[in-house]
Amino acid sequence: MPYTLTTPLYYVNDRPHLGSTYTTLACDAIARFQRLNGQAVIFITGCDEHGLKIMRTAEAAGLTPQAHCDAISERYRDLWDRWQISNNRFIRTSDRRHHQVVEQFFARVEASGDVVEGRQQGWYCVACEEFKDDPHESDDPECAIHRRPLEWRDEVNLFFRLSRYQQQIEALVAQEGFIAPASRRREVQNFVAGGLKDFSISRVDLPWGIPVPGHAGHTFYVWFDALLGYLSALLEPGQPVELEALVRQGWPAQLHVIGKDILRFHAVFWPAMLLSAGLELPSTVFGHGFLTREGQKMGKSLGNVLDPELLLERCGRDAVRWYLLRDIPFGDDGDFQQQRFSDLVNNDLANTIGNLLNRTSTMARKWFDGAVPPAGEAALASHPLALAATTAAERYQQAMIRLDFRTAAESVLQLAIGANGFLNDNAPWKRMKTAGDEVRVGEDLYAVLETSRWVGLLLAPLLPDLSSRLLEQLAQAPIDSASDPLASPTPWQQAQRWGGLEPALALPEPVPVMQRLELDGPL
Ligand code: MSP
């Protein structure tokens, strides 16, 4: 069974922002980690292109909705390419075949008796694309998230009979591991305990949507169609649409990674829809936190939105990935602070990890014929750095499985800090002056170079670029994260063997592997 994981499908009402980049980077680290451990991975991302919000945005830009969606979705695709995101699927919900998936899925839901007509009255937030249950009492209620006026709706819609799934959903959300992190479970449980109400799945007079078969004048509610994008994404190029076949090629998903604001859709509505259609449920829905900037919510009106395109150009992939994955506990809210960002990148990556390799390699080349010194006792599994490396790798592996990137990153960093300490304590530059100590100096340098190799290996899922540069400095091939499910142990796992660095291997000219961030002015 492949490991299927998804980002949300991003609305194309605006260009990509840091929030979507954050989710996508995190998923990329998970996908790489799984592949390196021998899993075949289906990593899905894409764009959610229907609904009133997008129709209005296109109108305001003087474009047809399709032309608008084509342009913005291309920007997403291009951005993910430049971030070197390793997704192997990119689904757009305006895709013709997606329409067919939605139609087939709806037919199943209708056949289960879960579609009824009803009258929908309520306050709607176009930005959320959601009815609000309890807007503040006032004549002009506004959305608590977007601070924009809600719109009153009163129309006959088709409803999905969510209420029928009360017990099953209650049991599901109580299940350990379905909603992660565990701290988010309570909120959903309370919502479910309040009693599930049927929800409307169609709109009338909204042309920019998928027509509901057999119900003239209705188009599907954007969320009903969008969630099904996770299934459509499984289609191979040119494959005819057939739900059963899709299920065999990657459904159910192991993991949906989303922001906490859309947890209800994924942990309540979506599983009920799947139950109704007789399809299996995803194993985990992980709701991460929200990013603020210097303590403030990011928004266009505040003019403080962090642009991922600019961030990439000015700071590079490694720096941003490191900061977001190492500093913000995944699942919690996080604050982007520029000073802290550059401090962490410079201290951890340039000074600790980069310099460790640079200075050790310089010494090794100078005193040992430009090559890796003889390993001697440093190759033993009982060497203190061998123990440190294997312990760090173990901790790292466990943390990555829990999606605890922070602990994973810290365990790599601590390994490098330990090796720096070892180098300082043993001071090979002093010892080298004492005749007869060369063997010991060689062993110490070997141990540190070998530790740097482990640092490079362990960084592969988190910082693939820096990982390759570190390994290159040690004359090692970059770690190829293309999955080969047959190899067991995988090349990555095999490489994690203490003593794997070959003595006498010629070392390339040392170059700094990580540029320091010198940011003048706010990003
Ligand atoms: N189109 C829906 C998802 C449909 S999934 C079938 C959607 N799109 S979105 O573009 O508005 O949001 C995408 C993701 O970005 C959501 O997971 C949301 O939580 C996340 N974020 C939006 N702003 C964010 C921050 N400031 N910080 C972190 N994530 C944020 O919702």
PDB file of C-alpha atoms and ligand atoms in Angstrom, residues 7-13 17-23 47-49 53 76 127-128 222-223 225-230 257-262 266 288-292 297-298, ligand 1:
ATOM      1  CA  THR A   7      -1.883  19.205   1.750  1.00  0.00           C
ATOM      2  CA  PRO A   8      -5.157  21.129   1.586  1.00  0.00           C
ATOM      3  CA  LEU A   9      -6.120  22.130  -1.915  1.00  0.00           C
ATOM      4  CA  TYR A  10      -5.443  25.828  -1.897  1.00  0.00           C
ATOM      5  CA  TYR A  11      -7.969  28.441  -2.923  1.00  0.00           C
ATOM      6  CA  VAL A  12      -6.906  30.323  -5.986  1.00  0.00           C
ATOM      7  CA  ASN A  13      -8.524  33.562  -4.903  1.00  0.00           C
ATOM      8  CA  HIS A  17       0.998  32.878   1.034  1.00  0.00           C
ATOM      9  CA  LEU A  18       3.200  31.744   3.859  1.00  0.00           C
ATOM     10  CA  GLY A  19       0.428  29.637   5.421  1.00  0.00           C
ATOM     11  CA  SER A  20       0.117  27.395   2.377  1.00  0.00           C
ATOM     12  CA  THR A  21       3.881  27.280   2.012  1.00  0.00           C
ATOM     13  CA  TYR A  22       4.236  26.159   5.615  1.00  0.00           C
ATOM     14  CA  THR A  23       1.862  23.217   5.178  1.00  0.00           C
ATOM     15  CA  CYS A  47      -5.862  23.934  -6.020  1.00  0.00           C
ATOM     16  CA  ASP A  48      -9.464  24.407  -4.998  1.00  0.00           C
ATOM     17  CA  GLU A  49     -10.949  26.456  -7.796  1.00  0.00           C
ATOM     18  CA  LYS A  53     -15.130  33.726  -3.610  1.00  0.00           C
ATOM     19  CA  TYR A  76       1.264  27.575  -7.236  1.00  0.00           C
ATOM     20  CA  ALA A 127     -14.143  34.281   2.449  1.00  0.00           C
ATOM     21  CA  CYS A 128     -14.622  31.130   4.576  1.00  0.00           C
ATOM     22  CA  VAL A 222     -17.360  24.228  -3.019  1.00  0.00           C
ATOM     23  CA  TRP A 223     -16.341  22.157   0.022  1.00  0.00           C
ATOM     24  CA  ASP A 225     -16.367  19.203  -4.428  1.00  0.00           C
ATOM     25  CA  ALA A 226     -12.994  20.248  -2.997  1.00  0.00           C
ATOM     26  CA  LEU A 227     -12.623  17.360  -0.544  1.00  0.00           C
ATOM     27  CA  LEU A 228     -13.180  14.957  -3.395  1.00  0.00           C
ATOM     28  CA  GLY A 229     -10.103  16.413  -5.044  1.00  0.00           C
ATOM     29  CA  TYR A 230      -8.117  14.087  -2.782  1.00  0.00           C
ATOM     30  CA  VAL A 257      -2.225  17.828   6.884  1.00  0.00           C
ATOM     31  CA  ILE A 258      -4.300  20.996   7.223  1.00  0.00           C
ATOM     32  CA  GLY A 259      -4.503  24.223   9.195  1.00  0.00           C
ATOM     33  CA  LYS A 260      -6.616  24.190  12.346  1.00  0.00           C
ATOM     34  CA  ASP A 261      -9.302  26.403  10.751  1.00  0.00           C
ATOM     35  CA  ILE A 262     -10.457  23.637   8.422  1.00  0.00           C
ATOM     36  CA  HIS A 266     -11.765  17.167   7.392  1.00  0.00           C
ATOM     37  CA  HIS A 288      -1.311  22.543  12.441  1.00  0.00           C
ATOM     38  CA  GLY A 289      -1.342  25.988  13.999  1.00  0.00           C
ATOM     39  CA  PHE A 290      -1.414  29.447  12.505  1.00  0.00           C
ATOM     40  CA  LEU A 291       1.577  31.629  11.777  1.00  0.00           C
ATOM     41  CA  THR A 292       1.674  35.221  12.852  1.00  0.00           C
ATOM     42  CA  LYS A 297      -1.947  38.339  12.361  1.00  0.00           C
ATOM     43  CA  MET A 298      -0.820  38.574   8.740  1.00  0.00           C
TER      44      MET A 298
HETATM   45  N1  MSP B   1      -9.540  25.502  -0.157  1.00  0.00           N
HETATM   46  C1  MSP B   1      -9.564  25.230   1.239  1.00  0.00           C
HETATM   47  C2  MSP B   1      -9.053  23.850   1.533  1.00  0.00           C
HETATM   48  C3  MSP B   1      -9.774  22.753   0.826  1.00  0.00           C
HETATM   49  S1  MSP B   1      -9.066  21.215   1.160  1.00  0.00           S
HETATM   50  C4  MSP B   1      -9.982  20.141   0.327  1.00  0.00           C
HETATM   51  C5  MSP B   1      -8.719  26.265   1.978  1.00  0.00           C
HETATM   52  N2  MSP B   1      -7.801  26.889   1.257  1.00  0.00           N
HETATM   53  S2  MSP B   1      -6.890  28.114   1.783  1.00  0.00           S
HETATM   54  O1  MSP B   1      -6.026  28.428   0.679  1.00  0.00           O
HETATM   55  O2  MSP B   1      -7.689  29.155   2.283  1.00  0.00           O
HETATM   56  O3  MSP B   1      -6.103  27.628   3.001  1.00  0.00           O
HETATM   57  C6  MSP B   1      -5.170  26.645   2.888  1.00  0.00           C
HETATM   58  C7  MSP B   1      -4.455  26.363   4.160  1.00  0.00           C
HETATM   59  O4  MSP B   1      -3.659  27.457   4.581  1.00  0.00           O
HETATM   60  C8  MSP B   1      -5.365  26.002   5.313  1.00  0.00           C
HETATM   61  O5  MSP B   1      -4.915  24.796   5.877  1.00  0.00           O
HETATM   62  C9  MSP B   1      -5.152  27.121   6.292  1.00  0.00           C
HETATM   63  O6  MSP B   1      -5.239  26.652   7.579  1.00  0.00           O
HETATM   64  C10 MSP B   1      -3.736  27.538   5.972  1.00  0.00           C
HETATM   65  N3  MSP B   1      -3.432  28.870   6.448  1.00  0.00           N
HETATM   66  C11 MSP B   1      -3.983  30.045   6.059  1.00  0.00           C
HETATM   67  N4  MSP B   1      -3.411  31.060   6.763  1.00  0.00           N
HETATM   68  C12 MSP B   1      -2.488  30.548   7.612  1.00  0.00           C
HETATM   69  C13 MSP B   1      -1.566  31.081   8.506  1.00  0.00           C
HETATM   70  N5  MSP B   1      -1.475  32.378   8.764  1.00  0.00           N
HETATM   71  N6  MSP B   1      -0.721  30.211   9.122  1.00  0.00           N
HETATM   72  C14 MSP B   1      -0.713  28.863   8.855  1.00  0.00           C
HETATM   73  N7  MSP B   1      -1.579  28.330   8.011  1.00  0.00           N
HETATM   74  C15 MSP B   1      -2.550  29.128   7.477  1.00  0.00           C
HETATM   75  O7  MSP B   1      -8.924  26.461   3.155  1.00  0.00           O
END
